[in-house]
Structures are given as structure tokens and as C-alpha cells.
Amino acid sequence: MGKQSDLGDESDALIATVKKELTAIRGAQGILDAQKFNNYPNLVRVCGGGDLLEAFLMFGREMRRYASEGNRNEAAAALSITAPAETVLDRLEYVVGVFEERGQIRDQRTGRRWSDNGISTIAKDLVYIAEVKGRLGTEMLTIEIDGGFDEGLFLSIYQLTTKNLDETAPLIRLWKHARDSDEIQEKKISVDLEKVPATVASNQQYRSARHLVHIELPQDVRDAQQVTAGTVFYSISIEGRDAPMRTVTFADSSQPDPDIGLQFTAYRTLATIDIVAK
């Protein structure tokens, strides 16, 4: 473990802060739970981009991984944070017990020293993972849709990101659904917005890009009167690829047909527009 990356001054400062919070959470009273974890905002940020539940679950997974697969120091650090005990002394005693079974430890001072060394490594790893996952940046995606049957649908996609985020433009797909089931038959269109010119503006903190995509509506959608209401003809997916913490908004100004409607869904880095029979 102990991954290395080309970290700048900002990352070094964040690593130092995360290390302090890991040390503090180890020393805090009480068994680790979401309420206790919420007292450490930088851990919440690097583990879940500010989302407490996601951060707490991710942190728990990482601690279990270190405890079972990490080296001696990483395992000692993870166990001293997550051991089922109310006080740091009892948690360190738990660490002693685990390593005594392995014939590797004699007292709490040794366990604390190993834990201190492991916390330094874990702090670097958590910040590195946050950078790779895009958790240190945020994105606001605004999707505006206009047009109709004759001219097709026009998607205006506004992507606002924090400037230091290595953002990638979304991938657009148009999916055709089977008429007699929920199964997706085939992928009809795929548009990589990284390869499409965009209007870009930026300042010291943010970068804004506007993408315009034209999608022609296939003729068979006109048969809406002959199918059950709610039938999905096509789905347009707008897929994020850097997994930053994302907020998505949607504005519908389209007028495709009286018998056709649009349904919008957003979940994490995926937004979908379904073309359905009313």
C-alpha cells in the first residue's frame, strides 16, 4: 500500500490535516460510528466528498482492508481506530491482543508507535484515493433540452467544475428499448463530448464548458398511440467519467409530440432522459 503521487503543496497540507483527524478519531471517546465520524470534516471530504454516509461506509471498508491486508503499521492503525472499545487505551489493548496472537507485540507503547506510523501512511492513501476519484472537486451539470420531432432534440449541457479538477466531458448515448420488455436492444448513438468543440470560460476557481448535442428522433417513436402508456422508446444517458461529487439540474423546453413525454432521472454520475409514451 502506501501509494505515492505527485502531490502539490495543497495536497501536502490536506494530508497533514487528515493525519491530525485520524489521530484525533483514534483518541476520541466512544466506538466509531457515523455520529462520531461526522466530527472530522476533512475525513468526510476525502472519503465521501462531503456526503457523511458515503464517507463513513468508504472509511469503514478501507479500515477493514488495512486491518486484514495491510502491513503491521497499517493494521495497527486501523484496529486502534475501529476496535470495539470505548477508550483509546482499551482500543490499543485490543491491538496488543491481536498482535500477541501473531507473536509480534509486547505492550501498548509498541502498539501506539506502530499505529502512529500507520496513520501517516493511511492519511496519504486516503488523499491519493480522493484525488483519483475526484472527491476533492465538485461539478454542477445543467441539462437543457429543446426541439421536437421535425428538428430533433437539442441538448445543451453546461458543465461547471472546480478549476483544479481534471474533468472529463460527459459521454452521451441514445439507447433503443425493446417494445415488449424492459430489455435494451441496442446502442444507437454514442457521442464523446471530449471530441466535440465546447464554449469554455474560466476564472481562478471554476471552469465552465457548454456542449451542444443534436439528437434526431427515430421515426418509430411516432407510433406512441399504439402502445401502453409508460412504454420507454429510447433513453438518452449522460454519463460522467471522472466521478466527482456532482449536482445535476434539468430543464425541459421540448415539444416532441402530444403523445410523447420525457422523464428525467439523475443518480451520482449518471443522468438519464427517457422518451416515453404518455
GROMACS .gro file of C-alpha atoms in nm:
model
  278
    1MET     CA    1   0.000   0.000   0.000
    2GLY     CA    2   0.138   0.346   0.073
    3LYS     CA    3   0.070   0.475  -0.277
    4GLN     CA    4   0.272   0.772  -0.397
    5SER     CA    5   0.160   1.054  -0.624
    6ASP     CA    6   0.290   1.387  -0.744
    7LEU     CA    7   0.124   1.585  -0.465
    8GLY     CA    8   0.147   1.962  -0.451
    9ASP     CA    9   0.151   2.193  -0.151
   10GLU     CA   10  -0.228   2.182  -0.124
   11SER     CA   11  -0.230   1.804  -0.109
   12ASP     CA   12   0.054   1.801   0.146
   13ALA     CA   13  -0.147   2.035   0.368
   14LEU     CA   14  -0.456   1.816   0.332
   15ILE     CA   15  -0.254   1.504   0.418
   16ALA     CA   16  -0.131   1.674   0.735
   17THR     CA   17  -0.488   1.770   0.829
   18VAL     CA   18  -0.623   1.420   0.760
   19LYS     CA   19  -0.340   1.274   0.969
   20LYS     CA   20  -0.442   1.500   1.261
   21GLU     CA   21  -0.804   1.391   1.226
   22LEU     CA   22  -0.710   1.022   1.213
   23THR     CA   23  -0.508   1.067   1.531
   24ALA     CA   24  -0.795   1.258   1.691
   25ILE     CA   25  -1.057   0.999   1.598
   26ARG     CA   26  -0.832   0.728   1.743
   27GLY     CA   27  -0.814   0.917   2.072
   28ALA     CA   28  -1.180   1.019   2.091
   29GLN     CA   29  -1.419   0.860   2.338
   30GLY     CA   30  -1.663   0.602   2.207
   31ILE     CA   31  -1.688   0.329   1.948
   32LEU     CA   32  -1.661   0.451   1.590
   33ASP     CA   33  -2.000   0.533   1.438
   34ALA     CA   34  -2.135   0.785   1.187
   35GLN     CA   35  -2.207   1.044   1.456
   36LYS     CA   36  -1.851   1.029   1.584
   37PHE     CA   37  -1.708   1.028   1.231
   38ASN     CA   38  -1.907   1.344   1.146
   39ASN     CA   39  -1.682   1.545   1.381
   40TYR     CA   40  -1.396   1.516   1.130
   41PRO     CA   41  -1.489   1.723   0.821
   42ASN     CA   42  -1.173   1.655   0.622
   43LEU     CA   43  -1.218   1.279   0.657
   44VAL     CA   44  -1.578   1.325   0.541
   45ARG     CA   45  -1.448   1.527   0.247
   46VAL     CA   46  -1.175   1.290   0.126
   47CYS     CA   47  -1.377   0.973   0.188
   48GLY     CA   48  -1.713   1.091   0.052
   49GLY     CA   49  -1.685   1.437  -0.099
   50GLY     CA   50  -1.884   1.579   0.192
   51ASP     CA   51  -2.151   1.306   0.196
   52LEU     CA   52  -2.142   1.167   0.551
   53LEU     CA   53  -2.297   0.826   0.484
   54GLU     CA   54  -2.087   0.757   0.176
   55ALA     CA   55  -1.774   0.875   0.358
   56PHE     CA   56  -1.842   0.664   0.667
   57LEU     CA   57  -1.907   0.349   0.463
   58MET     CA   58  -1.597   0.406   0.248
   59PHE     CA   59  -1.382   0.471   0.558
   60GLY     CA   60  -1.510   0.152   0.719
   61ARG     CA   61  -1.426  -0.051   0.409
   62GLU     CA   62  -1.075   0.092   0.396
   63MET     CA   63  -1.014   0.029   0.767
   64ARG     CA   64  -1.126  -0.334   0.730
   65ARG     CA   65  -0.893  -0.372   0.431
   66TYR     CA   66  -0.597  -0.230   0.622
   67ALA     CA   67  -0.674  -0.448   0.924
   68SER     CA   68  -0.684  -0.768   0.717
   69GLU     CA   69  -0.445  -0.698   0.429
   70GLY     CA   70  -0.221  -0.410   0.541
   71ASN     CA   71   0.129  -0.427   0.679
   72ARG     CA   72   0.197  -0.426   1.054
   73ASN     CA   73   0.170  -0.045   1.094
   74GLU     CA   74  -0.140  -0.006   0.876
   75ALA     CA   75  -0.320  -0.290   1.056
   76ALA     CA   76  -0.230  -0.143   1.396
   77ALA     CA   77  -0.361   0.200   1.291
   78ALA     CA   78  -0.689   0.062   1.152
   79LEU     CA   79  -0.752  -0.156   1.458
   80SER     CA   80  -0.671   0.127   1.701
   81ILE     CA   81  -0.942   0.339   1.531
   82THR     CA   82  -1.212   0.078   1.480
   83ALA     CA   83  -1.168  -0.165   1.770
   84PRO     CA   84  -1.495  -0.224   1.963
   85ALA     CA   85  -1.389  -0.034   2.273
   86GLU     CA   86  -1.486   0.298   2.431
   87THR     CA   87  -1.141   0.443   2.507
   88VAL     CA   88  -0.814   0.472   2.319
   89LEU     CA   89  -0.635   0.272   2.590
   90ASP     CA   90  -0.881  -0.013   2.552
   91ARG     CA   91  -0.851   0.005   2.174
   92LEU     CA   92  -0.470  -0.010   2.197
   93GLU     CA   93  -0.507  -0.304   2.434
   94TYR     CA   94  -0.719  -0.467   2.167
   95VAL     CA   95  -0.435  -0.407   1.916
   96VAL     CA   96  -0.191  -0.569   2.162
   97GLY     CA   97  -0.417  -0.873   2.187
   98VAL     CA   98  -0.442  -0.913   1.809
   99PHE     CA   99  -0.067  -0.892   1.759
  100GLU     CA  100   0.011  -1.108   2.060
  101GLU     CA  101  -0.173  -1.385   1.881
  102ARG     CA  102   0.070  -1.331   1.595
  103GLY     CA  103   0.368  -1.322   1.831
  104GLN     CA  104   0.461  -0.966   1.725
  105ILE     CA  105   0.392  -0.727   2.014
  106ARG     CA  106   0.458  -0.683   2.387
  107ASP     CA  107   0.291  -0.363   2.513
  108GLN     CA  108   0.069  -0.065   2.436
  109ARG     CA  109   0.361   0.169   2.368
  110THR     CA  110   0.472  -0.051   2.080
  111GLY     CA  111   0.115  -0.068   1.953
  112ARG     CA  112   0.081   0.312   1.966
  113ARG     CA  113   0.409   0.360   1.781
  114TRP     CA  114   0.304   0.120   1.507
  115SER     CA  115  -0.035   0.290   1.492
  116ASP     CA  116   0.126   0.635   1.460
  117ASN     CA  117   0.336   0.515   1.166
  118GLY     CA  118   0.035   0.351   1.004
  119ILE     CA  119  -0.177   0.665   1.038
  120SER     CA  120   0.082   0.859   0.836
  121THR     CA  121   0.055   0.609   0.552
  122ILE     CA  122  -0.324   0.589   0.565
  123ALA     CA  123  -0.356   0.971   0.552
  124LYS     CA  124  -0.151   0.977   0.230
  125ASP     CA  125  -0.353   0.691   0.083
  126LEU     CA  126  -0.691   0.849   0.159
  127VAL     CA  127  -0.593   1.180  -0.002
  128TYR     CA  128  -0.449   0.997  -0.303
  129ILE     CA  129  -0.773   0.797  -0.346
  130ALA     CA  130  -0.976   1.119  -0.313
  131GLU     CA  131  -0.772   1.279  -0.591
  132VAL     CA  132  -0.814   0.978  -0.819
  133LYS     CA  133  -1.189   0.957  -0.751
  134GLY     CA  134  -1.239   1.331  -0.796
  135ARG     CA  135  -1.375   1.375  -0.443
  136LEU     CA  136  -1.174   1.693  -0.392
  137GLY     CA  137  -1.351   1.865  -0.680
  138THR     CA  138  -1.717   1.935  -0.743
  139GLU     CA  139  -1.926   1.952  -1.057
  140MET     CA  140  -2.258   2.111  -1.140
  141LEU     CA  141  -2.419   1.973  -1.454
  142THR     CA  142  -2.715   2.159  -1.609
  143ILE     CA  143  -2.904   1.985  -1.890
  144GLU     CA  144  -3.142   2.186  -2.105
  145ILE     CA  145  -3.344   2.013  -2.374
  146ASP     CA  146  -3.530   2.174  -2.662
  147GLY     CA  147  -3.669   2.081  -3.003
  148GLY     CA  148  -3.921   1.828  -3.131
  149PHE     CA  149  -3.985   1.561  -3.395
  150ASP     CA  150  -3.914   1.768  -3.704
  151GLU     CA  151  -3.584   1.920  -3.597
  152GLY     CA  152  -3.482   1.660  -3.338
  153LEU     CA  153  -3.382   1.721  -2.978
  154PHE     CA  154  -3.112   1.968  -2.880
  155LEU     CA  155  -2.926   1.903  -2.557
  156SER     CA  156  -2.739   2.197  -2.407
  157ILE     CA  157  -2.508   2.064  -2.137
  158TYR     CA  158  -2.340   2.312  -1.903
  159GLN     CA  159  -2.056   2.160  -1.702
  160LEU     CA  160  -1.927   2.376  -1.417
  161THR     CA  161  -1.631   2.229  -1.225
  162THR     CA  162  -1.377   2.346  -0.975
  163LYS     CA  163  -1.080   2.450  -1.184
  164ASN     CA  164  -0.824   2.216  -1.025
  165LEU     CA  165  -1.035   1.911  -1.111
  166ASP     CA  166  -0.909   1.703  -1.404
  167GLU     CA  167  -1.257   1.690  -1.551
  168THR     CA  168  -1.365   1.485  -1.849
  169ALA     CA  169  -1.668   1.586  -2.053
  170PRO     CA  170  -1.970   1.351  -2.029
  171LEU     CA  171  -2.040   1.067  -2.270
  172ILE     CA  172  -2.383   1.080  -2.441
  173ARG     CA  173  -2.560   0.763  -2.553
  174LEU     CA  174  -2.901   0.702  -2.712
  175TRP     CA  175  -3.039   0.359  -2.623
  176LYS     CA  176  -3.324   0.182  -2.803
  177HIS     CA  177  -3.561  -0.030  -2.586
  178ALA     CA  178  -3.747  -0.342  -2.687
  179ARG     CA  179  -4.122  -0.287  -2.733
  180ASP     CA  180  -4.230  -0.597  -2.537
  181SER     CA  181  -3.991  -0.584  -2.240
  182ASP     CA  182  -3.763  -0.362  -2.038
  183GLU     CA  183  -3.459  -0.506  -2.211
  184ILE     CA  184  -3.232  -0.267  -2.400
  185GLN     CA  185  -3.196  -0.387  -2.758
  186GLU     CA  186  -2.901  -0.193  -2.890
  187LYS     CA  187  -2.695   0.119  -2.861
  188LYS     CA  188  -2.790   0.359  -3.141
  189ILE     CA  189  -2.576   0.667  -3.087
  190SER     CA  190  -2.267   0.744  -2.882
  191VAL     CA  191  -2.121   1.096  -2.858
  192ASP     CA  192  -1.797   1.159  -2.671
  193LEU     CA  193  -1.815   1.526  -2.570
  194GLU     CA  194  -1.438   1.529  -2.522
  195LYS     CA  195  -1.419   1.520  -2.904
  196VAL     CA  196  -1.685   1.788  -2.961
  197PRO     CA  197  -1.593   2.159  -2.953
  198ALA     CA  198  -1.727   2.340  -2.647
  199THR     CA  199  -1.760   2.701  -2.538
  200VAL     CA  200  -1.532   2.739  -2.236
  201ALA     CA  201  -1.491   3.013  -1.976
  202SER     CA  202  -1.297   3.011  -1.650
  203ASN     CA  203  -1.179   3.216  -1.357
  204GLN     CA  204  -0.937   3.142  -1.074
  205GLN     CA  205  -1.174   2.895  -0.909
  206TYR     CA  206  -1.412   2.749  -1.169
  207ARG     CA  207  -1.422   2.625  -1.528
  208SER     CA  208  -1.744   2.632  -1.729
  209ALA     CA  209  -1.799   2.441  -2.054
  210ARG     CA  210  -2.112   2.445  -2.273
  211HIS     CA  211  -2.173   2.148  -2.503
  212LEU     CA  212  -2.449   2.132  -2.767
  213VAL     CA  213  -2.568   1.792  -2.892
  214HIS     CA  214  -2.829   1.730  -3.163
  215ILE     CA  215  -3.021   1.401  -3.149
  216GLU     CA  216  -3.263   1.305  -3.425
  217LEU     CA  217  -3.571   1.121  -3.301
  218PRO     CA  218  -3.625   0.791  -3.489
  219GLN     CA  219  -3.949   0.756  -3.681
  220ASP     CA  220  -4.081   0.461  -3.481
  221VAL     CA  221  -4.137   0.683  -3.178
  222ARG     CA  222  -4.437   0.825  -3.369
  223ASP     CA  223  -4.625   0.501  -3.300
  224ALA     CA  224  -4.688   0.607  -2.941
  225GLN     CA  225  -5.065   0.588  -2.983
  226GLN     CA  226  -5.040   0.213  -3.041
  227VAL     CA  227  -4.855   0.119  -2.723
  228THR     CA  228  -4.920   0.122  -2.350
  229ALA     CA  229  -4.869   0.447  -2.164
  230GLY     CA  230  -4.534   0.449  -1.989
  231THR     CA  231  -4.359   0.244  -2.256
  232VAL     CA  232  -3.998   0.360  -2.294
  233PHE     CA  233  -3.889   0.403  -2.656
  234TYR     CA  234  -3.543   0.550  -2.613
  235SER     CA  235  -3.316   0.658  -2.329
  236ILE     CA  236  -3.055   0.931  -2.353
  237SER     CA  237  -2.781   0.879  -2.094
  238ILE     CA  238  -2.536   1.150  -1.990
  239GLU     CA  239  -2.251   0.966  -1.821
  240GLY     CA  240  -1.988   1.128  -1.601
  241ARG     CA  241  -1.642   0.974  -1.624
  242ASP     CA  242  -1.430   1.134  -1.352
  243ALA     CA  243  -1.677   1.060  -1.069
  244PRO     CA  244  -1.662   1.399  -0.898
  245MET     CA  245  -1.924   1.495  -0.647
  246ARG     CA  246  -2.200   1.606  -0.883
  247THR     CA  247  -2.520   1.810  -0.874
  248VAL     CA  248  -2.748   1.776  -1.178
  249THR     CA  249  -3.037   2.001  -1.282
  250PHE     CA  250  -3.270   1.957  -1.579
  251ALA     CA  251  -3.485   2.198  -1.781
  252ASP     CA  252  -3.730   2.069  -2.045
  253SER     CA  253  -3.843   2.308  -2.319
  254SER     CA  254  -3.904   2.040  -2.581
  255GLN     CA  255  -4.228   1.977  -2.768
  256PRO     CA  256  -4.175   1.639  -2.938
  257ASP     CA  257  -4.539   1.523  -2.969
  258PRO     CA  258  -4.864   1.529  -2.768
  259ASP     CA  259  -4.836   1.152  -2.717
  260ILE     CA  260  -4.469   1.157  -2.614
  261GLY     CA  261  -4.321   1.263  -2.282
  262LEU     CA  262  -3.977   1.290  -2.125
  263GLN     CA  263  -3.878   1.152  -1.784
  264PHE     CA  264  -3.558   1.261  -1.615
  265THR     CA  265  -3.352   1.070  -1.357
  266ALA     CA  266  -3.014   1.153  -1.202
  267TYR     CA  267  -2.808   0.927  -0.978
  268ARG     CA  268  -2.449   1.009  -0.887
  269THR     CA  269  -2.258   1.044  -1.217
  270LEU     CA  270  -2.537   0.918  -1.445
  271ALA     CA  271  -2.828   1.125  -1.574
  272THR     CA  272  -3.091   0.969  -1.799
  273ILE     CA  273  -3.371   1.113  -2.013
  274ASP     CA  274  -3.634   0.855  -2.110
  275ILE     CA  275  -3.858   0.916  -2.413
  276VAL     CA  276  -4.190   0.754  -2.317
  277ALA     CA  277  -4.546   0.712  -2.438
  278LYS     CA  278  -4.793   0.923  -2.239
   0.00000   0.00000   0.00000
